Tab-separated table of C-alpha atoms in Angstrom:
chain	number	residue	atom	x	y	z
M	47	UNK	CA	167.238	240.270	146.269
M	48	UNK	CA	168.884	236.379	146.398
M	49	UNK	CA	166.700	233.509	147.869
M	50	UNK	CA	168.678	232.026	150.176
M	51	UNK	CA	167.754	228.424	150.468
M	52	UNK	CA	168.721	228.260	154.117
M	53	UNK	CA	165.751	230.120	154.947
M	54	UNK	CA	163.194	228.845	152.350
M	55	UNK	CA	162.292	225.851	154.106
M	56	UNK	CA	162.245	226.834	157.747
M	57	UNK	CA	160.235	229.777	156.758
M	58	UNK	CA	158.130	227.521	154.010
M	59	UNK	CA	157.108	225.680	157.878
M	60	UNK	CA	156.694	228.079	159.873
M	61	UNK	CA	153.942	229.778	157.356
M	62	UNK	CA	152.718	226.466	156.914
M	63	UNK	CA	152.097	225.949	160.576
M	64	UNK	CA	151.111	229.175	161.714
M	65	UNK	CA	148.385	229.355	158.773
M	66	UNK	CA	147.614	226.158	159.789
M	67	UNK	CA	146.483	227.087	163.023
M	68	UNK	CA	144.527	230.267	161.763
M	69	UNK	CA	142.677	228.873	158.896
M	70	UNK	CA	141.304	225.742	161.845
M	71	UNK	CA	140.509	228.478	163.698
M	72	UNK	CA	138.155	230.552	161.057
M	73	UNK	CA	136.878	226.577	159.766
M	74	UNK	CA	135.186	226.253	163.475
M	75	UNK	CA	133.615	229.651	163.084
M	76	UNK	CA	132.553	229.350	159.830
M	77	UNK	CA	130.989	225.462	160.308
M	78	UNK	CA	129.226	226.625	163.230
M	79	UNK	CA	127.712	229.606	161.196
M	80	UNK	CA	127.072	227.179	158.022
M	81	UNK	CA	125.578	224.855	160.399
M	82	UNK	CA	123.105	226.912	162.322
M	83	UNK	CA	122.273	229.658	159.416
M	84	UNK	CA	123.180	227.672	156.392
M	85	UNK	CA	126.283	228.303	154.078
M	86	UNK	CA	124.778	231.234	151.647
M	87	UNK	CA	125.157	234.012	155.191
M	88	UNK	CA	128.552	231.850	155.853
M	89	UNK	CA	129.859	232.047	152.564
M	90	UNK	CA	128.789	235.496	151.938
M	91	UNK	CA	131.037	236.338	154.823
M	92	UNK	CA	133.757	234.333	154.029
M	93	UNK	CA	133.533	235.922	149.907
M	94	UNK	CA	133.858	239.142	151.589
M	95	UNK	CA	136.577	238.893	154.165
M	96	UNK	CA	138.632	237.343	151.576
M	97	UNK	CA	137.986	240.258	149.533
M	98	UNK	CA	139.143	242.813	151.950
M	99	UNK	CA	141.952	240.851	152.637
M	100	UNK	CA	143.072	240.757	148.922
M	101	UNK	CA	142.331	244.245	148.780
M	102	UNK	CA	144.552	245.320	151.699
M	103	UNK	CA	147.603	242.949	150.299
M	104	UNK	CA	147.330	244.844	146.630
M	105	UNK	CA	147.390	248.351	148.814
M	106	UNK	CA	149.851	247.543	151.044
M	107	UNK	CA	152.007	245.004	149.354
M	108	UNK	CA	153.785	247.406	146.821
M	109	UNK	CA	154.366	249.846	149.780
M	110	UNK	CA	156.989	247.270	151.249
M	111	UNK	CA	159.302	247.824	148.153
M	112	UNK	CA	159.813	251.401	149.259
M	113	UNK	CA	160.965	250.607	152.804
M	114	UNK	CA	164.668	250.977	153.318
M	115	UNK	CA	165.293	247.486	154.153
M	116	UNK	CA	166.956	247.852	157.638
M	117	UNK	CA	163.766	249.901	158.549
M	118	UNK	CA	162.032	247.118	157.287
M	119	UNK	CA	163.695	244.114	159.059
M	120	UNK	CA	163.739	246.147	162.170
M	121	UNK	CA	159.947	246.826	162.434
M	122	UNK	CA	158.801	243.695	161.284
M	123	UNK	CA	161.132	241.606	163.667
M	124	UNK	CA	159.847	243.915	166.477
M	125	UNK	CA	156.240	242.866	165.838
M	126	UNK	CA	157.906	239.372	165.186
M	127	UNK	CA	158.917	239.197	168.781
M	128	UNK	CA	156.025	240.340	170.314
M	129	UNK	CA	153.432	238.665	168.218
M	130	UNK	CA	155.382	235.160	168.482
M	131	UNK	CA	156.751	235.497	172.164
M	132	UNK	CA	153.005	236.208	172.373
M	133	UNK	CA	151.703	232.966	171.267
M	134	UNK	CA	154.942	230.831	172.951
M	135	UNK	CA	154.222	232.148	176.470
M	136	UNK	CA	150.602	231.370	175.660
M	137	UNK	CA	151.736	227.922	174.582
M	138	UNK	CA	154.020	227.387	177.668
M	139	UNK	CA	150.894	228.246	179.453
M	140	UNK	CA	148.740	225.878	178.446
M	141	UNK	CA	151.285	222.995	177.916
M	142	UNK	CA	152.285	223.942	182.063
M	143	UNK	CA	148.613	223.626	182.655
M	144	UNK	CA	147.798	226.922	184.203
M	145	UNK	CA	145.522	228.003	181.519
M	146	UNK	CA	142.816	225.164	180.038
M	147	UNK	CA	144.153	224.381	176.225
M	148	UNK	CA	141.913	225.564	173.630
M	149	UNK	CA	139.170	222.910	172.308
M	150	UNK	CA	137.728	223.751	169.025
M	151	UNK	CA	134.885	221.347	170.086
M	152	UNK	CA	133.993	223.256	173.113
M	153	UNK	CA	134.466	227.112	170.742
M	154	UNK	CA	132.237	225.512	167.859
M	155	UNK	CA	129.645	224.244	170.974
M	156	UNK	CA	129.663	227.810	172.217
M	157	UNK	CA	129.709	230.052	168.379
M	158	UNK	CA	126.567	227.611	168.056
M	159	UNK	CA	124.777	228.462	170.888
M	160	UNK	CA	125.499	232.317	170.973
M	161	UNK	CA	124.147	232.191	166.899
M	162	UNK	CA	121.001	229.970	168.287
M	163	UNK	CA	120.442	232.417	171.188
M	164	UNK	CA	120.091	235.227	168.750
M	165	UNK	CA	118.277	233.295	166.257
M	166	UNK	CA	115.836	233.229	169.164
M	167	UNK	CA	115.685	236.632	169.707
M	168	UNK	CA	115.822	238.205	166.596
M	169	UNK	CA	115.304	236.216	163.278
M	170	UNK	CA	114.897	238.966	160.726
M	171	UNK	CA	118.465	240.393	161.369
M	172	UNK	CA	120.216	236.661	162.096
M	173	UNK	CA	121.262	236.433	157.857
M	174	UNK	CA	123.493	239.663	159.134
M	175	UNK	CA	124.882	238.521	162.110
M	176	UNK	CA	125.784	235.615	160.540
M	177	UNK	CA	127.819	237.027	157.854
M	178	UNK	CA	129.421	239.177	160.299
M	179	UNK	CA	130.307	236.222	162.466
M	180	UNK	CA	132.570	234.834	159.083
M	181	UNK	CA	133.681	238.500	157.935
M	182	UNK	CA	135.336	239.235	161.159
M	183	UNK	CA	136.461	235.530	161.301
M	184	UNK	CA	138.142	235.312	157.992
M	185	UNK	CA	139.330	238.836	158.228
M	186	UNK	CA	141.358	238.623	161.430
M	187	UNK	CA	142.431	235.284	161.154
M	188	UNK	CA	143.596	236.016	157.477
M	189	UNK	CA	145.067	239.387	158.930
M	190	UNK	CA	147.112	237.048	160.866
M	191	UNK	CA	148.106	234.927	158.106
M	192	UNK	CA	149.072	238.150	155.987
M	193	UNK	CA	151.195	239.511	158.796
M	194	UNK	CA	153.299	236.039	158.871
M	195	UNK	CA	153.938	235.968	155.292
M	196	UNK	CA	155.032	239.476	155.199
M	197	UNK	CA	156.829	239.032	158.193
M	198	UNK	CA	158.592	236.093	157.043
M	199	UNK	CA	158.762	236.495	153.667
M	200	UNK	CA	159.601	240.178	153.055
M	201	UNK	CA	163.181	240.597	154.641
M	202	UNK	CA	164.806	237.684	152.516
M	203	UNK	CA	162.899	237.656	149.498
M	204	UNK	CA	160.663	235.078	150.333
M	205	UNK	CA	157.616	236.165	149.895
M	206	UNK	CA	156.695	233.524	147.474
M	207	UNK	CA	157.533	230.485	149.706
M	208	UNK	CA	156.058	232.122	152.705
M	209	UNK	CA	152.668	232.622	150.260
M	210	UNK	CA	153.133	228.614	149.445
M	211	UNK	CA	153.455	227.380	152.728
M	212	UNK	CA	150.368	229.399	153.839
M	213	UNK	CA	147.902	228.877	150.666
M	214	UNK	CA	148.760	225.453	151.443
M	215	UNK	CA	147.781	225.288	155.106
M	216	UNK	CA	144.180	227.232	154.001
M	217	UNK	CA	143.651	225.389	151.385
M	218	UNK	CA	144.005	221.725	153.199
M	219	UNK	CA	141.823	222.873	155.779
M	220	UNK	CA	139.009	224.308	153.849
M	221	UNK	CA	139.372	220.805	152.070
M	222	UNK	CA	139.204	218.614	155.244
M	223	UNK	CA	136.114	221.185	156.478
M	224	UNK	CA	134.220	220.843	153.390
M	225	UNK	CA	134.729	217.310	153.610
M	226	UNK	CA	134.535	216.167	157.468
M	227	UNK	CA	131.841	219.058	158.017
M	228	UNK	CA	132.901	219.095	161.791
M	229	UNK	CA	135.765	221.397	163.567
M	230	UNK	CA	139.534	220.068	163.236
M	231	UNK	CA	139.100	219.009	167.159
M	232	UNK	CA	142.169	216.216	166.380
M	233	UNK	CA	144.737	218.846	165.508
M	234	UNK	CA	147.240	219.195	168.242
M	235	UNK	CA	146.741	223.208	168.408
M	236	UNK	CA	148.783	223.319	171.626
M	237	UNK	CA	151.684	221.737	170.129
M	238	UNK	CA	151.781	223.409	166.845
M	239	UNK	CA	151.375	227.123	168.334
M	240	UNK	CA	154.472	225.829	170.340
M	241	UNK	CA	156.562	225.286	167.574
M	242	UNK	CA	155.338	227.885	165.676
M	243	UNK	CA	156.171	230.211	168.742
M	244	UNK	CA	159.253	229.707	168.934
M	245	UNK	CA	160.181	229.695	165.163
M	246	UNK	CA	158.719	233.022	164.724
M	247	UNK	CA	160.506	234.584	167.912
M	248	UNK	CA	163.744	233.263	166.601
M	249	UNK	CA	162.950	234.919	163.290
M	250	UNK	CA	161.482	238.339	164.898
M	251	UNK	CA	164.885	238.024	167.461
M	252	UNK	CA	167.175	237.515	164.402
M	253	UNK	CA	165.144	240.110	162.181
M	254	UNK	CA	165.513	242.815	164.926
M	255	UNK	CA	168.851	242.107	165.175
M	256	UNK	CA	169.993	242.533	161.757
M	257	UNK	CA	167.682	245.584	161.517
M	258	UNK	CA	170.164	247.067	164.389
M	259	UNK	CA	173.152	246.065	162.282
M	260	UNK	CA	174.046	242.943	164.930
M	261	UNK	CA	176.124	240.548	162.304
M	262	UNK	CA	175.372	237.219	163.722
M	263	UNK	CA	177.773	234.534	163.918
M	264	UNK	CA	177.562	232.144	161.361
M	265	UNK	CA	175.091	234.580	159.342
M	266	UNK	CA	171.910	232.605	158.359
M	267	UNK	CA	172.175	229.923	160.460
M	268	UNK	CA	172.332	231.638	163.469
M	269	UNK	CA	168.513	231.576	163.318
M	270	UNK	CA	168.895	227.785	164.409
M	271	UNK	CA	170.995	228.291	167.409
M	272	UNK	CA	168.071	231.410	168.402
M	273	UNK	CA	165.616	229.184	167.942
M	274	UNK	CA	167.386	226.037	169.630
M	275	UNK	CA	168.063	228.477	172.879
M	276	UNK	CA	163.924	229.727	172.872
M	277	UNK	CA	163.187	226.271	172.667
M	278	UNK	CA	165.522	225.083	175.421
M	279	UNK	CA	163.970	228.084	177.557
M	280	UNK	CA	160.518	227.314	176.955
M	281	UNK	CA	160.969	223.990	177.917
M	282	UNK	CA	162.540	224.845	181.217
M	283	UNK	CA	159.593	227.665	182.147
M	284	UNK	CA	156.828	224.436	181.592
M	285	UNK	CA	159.478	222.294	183.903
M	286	UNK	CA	159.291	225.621	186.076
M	287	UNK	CA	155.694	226.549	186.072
M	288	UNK	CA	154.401	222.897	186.984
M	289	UNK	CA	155.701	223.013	189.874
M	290	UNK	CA	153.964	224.859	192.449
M	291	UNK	CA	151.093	223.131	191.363
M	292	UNK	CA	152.368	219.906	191.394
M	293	UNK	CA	153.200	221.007	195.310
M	294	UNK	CA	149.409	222.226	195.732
M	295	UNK	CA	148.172	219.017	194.780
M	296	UNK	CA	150.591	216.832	196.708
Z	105	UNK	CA	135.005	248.579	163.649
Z	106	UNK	CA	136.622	249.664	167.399
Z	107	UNK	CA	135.880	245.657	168.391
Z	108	UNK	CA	138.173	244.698	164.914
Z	109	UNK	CA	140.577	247.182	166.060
Z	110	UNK	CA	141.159	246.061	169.354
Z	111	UNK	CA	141.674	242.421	168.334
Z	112	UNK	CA	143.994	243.396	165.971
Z	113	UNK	CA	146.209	245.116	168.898
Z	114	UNK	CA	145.664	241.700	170.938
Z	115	UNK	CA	147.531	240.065	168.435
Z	116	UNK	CA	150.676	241.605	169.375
Z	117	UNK	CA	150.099	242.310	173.026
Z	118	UNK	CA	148.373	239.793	175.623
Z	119	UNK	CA	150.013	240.294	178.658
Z	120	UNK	CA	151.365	244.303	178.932
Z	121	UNK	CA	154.151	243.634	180.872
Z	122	UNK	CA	155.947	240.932	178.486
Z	123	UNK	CA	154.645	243.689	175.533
Z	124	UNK	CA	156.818	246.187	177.180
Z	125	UNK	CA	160.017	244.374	178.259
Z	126	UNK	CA	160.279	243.353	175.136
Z	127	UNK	CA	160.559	246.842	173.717
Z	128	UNK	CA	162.480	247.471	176.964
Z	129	UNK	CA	164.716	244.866	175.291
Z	130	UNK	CA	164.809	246.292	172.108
Z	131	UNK	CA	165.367	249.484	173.007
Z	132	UNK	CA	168.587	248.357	175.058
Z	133	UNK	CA	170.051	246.528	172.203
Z	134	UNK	CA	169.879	249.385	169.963
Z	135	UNK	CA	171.265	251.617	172.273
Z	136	UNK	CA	174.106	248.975	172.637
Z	137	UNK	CA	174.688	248.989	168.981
Z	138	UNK	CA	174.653	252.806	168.550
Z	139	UNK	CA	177.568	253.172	171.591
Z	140	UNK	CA	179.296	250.212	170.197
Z	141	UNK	CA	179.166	249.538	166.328
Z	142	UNK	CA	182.433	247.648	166.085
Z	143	UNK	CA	181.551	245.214	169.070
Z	144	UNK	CA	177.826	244.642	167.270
Z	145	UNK	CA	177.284	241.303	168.848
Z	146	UNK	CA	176.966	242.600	172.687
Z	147	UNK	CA	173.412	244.347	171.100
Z	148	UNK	CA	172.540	240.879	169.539
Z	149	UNK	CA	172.999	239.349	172.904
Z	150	UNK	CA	171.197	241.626	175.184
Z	151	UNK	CA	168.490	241.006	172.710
Z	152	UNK	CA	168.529	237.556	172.635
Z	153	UNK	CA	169.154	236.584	176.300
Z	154	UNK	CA	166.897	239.753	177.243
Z	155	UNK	CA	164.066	238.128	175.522
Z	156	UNK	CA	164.641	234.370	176.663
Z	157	UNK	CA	164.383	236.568	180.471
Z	158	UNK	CA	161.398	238.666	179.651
Z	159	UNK	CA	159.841	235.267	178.644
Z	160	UNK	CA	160.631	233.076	181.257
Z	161	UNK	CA	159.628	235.610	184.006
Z	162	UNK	CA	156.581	236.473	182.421
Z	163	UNK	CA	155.516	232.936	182.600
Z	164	UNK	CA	156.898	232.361	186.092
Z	165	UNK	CA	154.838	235.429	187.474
Z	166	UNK	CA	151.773	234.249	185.604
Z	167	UNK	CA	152.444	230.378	187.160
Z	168	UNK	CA	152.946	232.200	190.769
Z	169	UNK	CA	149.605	233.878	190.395
């Protein structure tokens, strides 16, 4: 299968960004577990939901290869659509005010005080908990970060960029953690899920599409026009939802 | 194990009702481009604007609640 180039970067971002978000996501579990416990339980959990993860990528990976590729680009731009439509209206949400942004400040405050609570209750089993707390943490977030790669990667050939972009995200953040020792607070979460939102509902729209045998106009780059339009939408439904609260206050 | 898989279904579906008009959506298009193969470009659209719709009203009936 050809790499087309008009994809690689695009999808080089999105990965980049989405991973982005995931990996700051685990780093304010895993500080707050390293923090209160100490990094051996943290670590241990981290080693181990890394593990799985690999483990699930060699399994599954080679599987994808054997999908007839319209099968392929149909199912993964389905679970495109919803995973990214998911995380835009979430996005328009928050940016529209109605629901409070998420504040890795205030979810490392709270994953402290649950691990303290339970430190109180029950020291012998804590070490367990605690590794538990970073399994499940690395594990779903990295689930997460799996499904974009595939999801971006697989239908073009671009597995390998997508896998760039998203080592590359993980890899700056565990820096930055190891370094800073506090949660990535500073990183504009709202704004990147935004973009990422709509670049992975244009992809999962333009995916589905040529799953269904829909032959775009202006092939490849009609993913920039899909995208434009989601944008231009989600714009318009924060213009839209701000109102009636704007009216409430006034 | 059942708390891993249920977070790994909430990464696909938060709110039901966007969850199912988009396969609502889907399931149009396809339709559309079974019945019309040569005209392949009506299914793209009734995906695409069907999904700009199914997003914008499920965030104007979450901003009216």
């Amino acid at each position: 299968m050809t790499v087309n180039f008009a994809f690689v970067w695009p999808a080089i971002a999105a990965a980049f960004l989405a991973s982005l978000v995931e990996a700051v996501e685990a780093l304010t579990i895993v500080l707050a577990v390293a923090i209160v416990r100490g990094w051996r339980p943290a670590g241990l959990g981290v080693a181990a939901g890394l593990i799985v993860l690999a483990l699930i990528v060699v399994a599954l990976g080679p599987l994808l290869d054997h999908v007839p590729l319209h099968l392929l680009q149909l199912v993964i731009g389905v679970l495109l659509l919803l995973f990214g439509m998911r995380w835009l209206r979430k996005a328009i949400l928050r940016a529209a005010g109605i629901i409070p942004l998420h504040d890795e400040a205030t979810a490392f405050a709270n994953e402290t005080a649950e691990l303290r609570e339970q430190a109180r209750r029950n020291d012998a089993r804590l070490d367990w908990i605690a590794t538990l707390t970073t399994f499940k943490a690395v594990l779903l977030e990295g689930l997460e970060v799996v499904f974009i790669v595939i999801a971006l990667g697989s239908g073009r050939g671009m597995l390998l960029p997508a896998s760039i972009g998203a080592l590359a995200a993980c890899l700056a953040v565990a820096a930055v953690g190891l370094i800073v020792h506090r949660p990535l607070a500073r990183v504009p979460e709202n704004t990147l899920k935004f973009s990422v939102g709509v670049m992975l509902s244009a992809f999962g729209v333009f995916w589905t599409g040529e799953g269904l045998g829909v032959a775009w106009p202006g092939a490849d780059l009609a993913i920039v026009a899909i995208a434009a339009m989601f944008l231009a939408v989600s714009g318009a439904a924060i213009v839209l939802a701000r109102r009636p609260q704007t009216r409430a206050l006034s | 194990m059942m708390i891993l898989l249920r977070e790994l279904a909430g990464l696909f579906v938060d709110d039901g009702a966007l969850a199912l008009a988009i396969l609502a959506v889907v399931g149009l298009s396809g339709t559309a481009a079974m019945l019309m193969p040569e005209v392949s470009l009506a299914a793209g659209a009734i995906l695409l604007f069907g999904c700009l719709a199914a997003l914008f009203s499920s965030v104007a009936c979450t901003g009216r609640r």
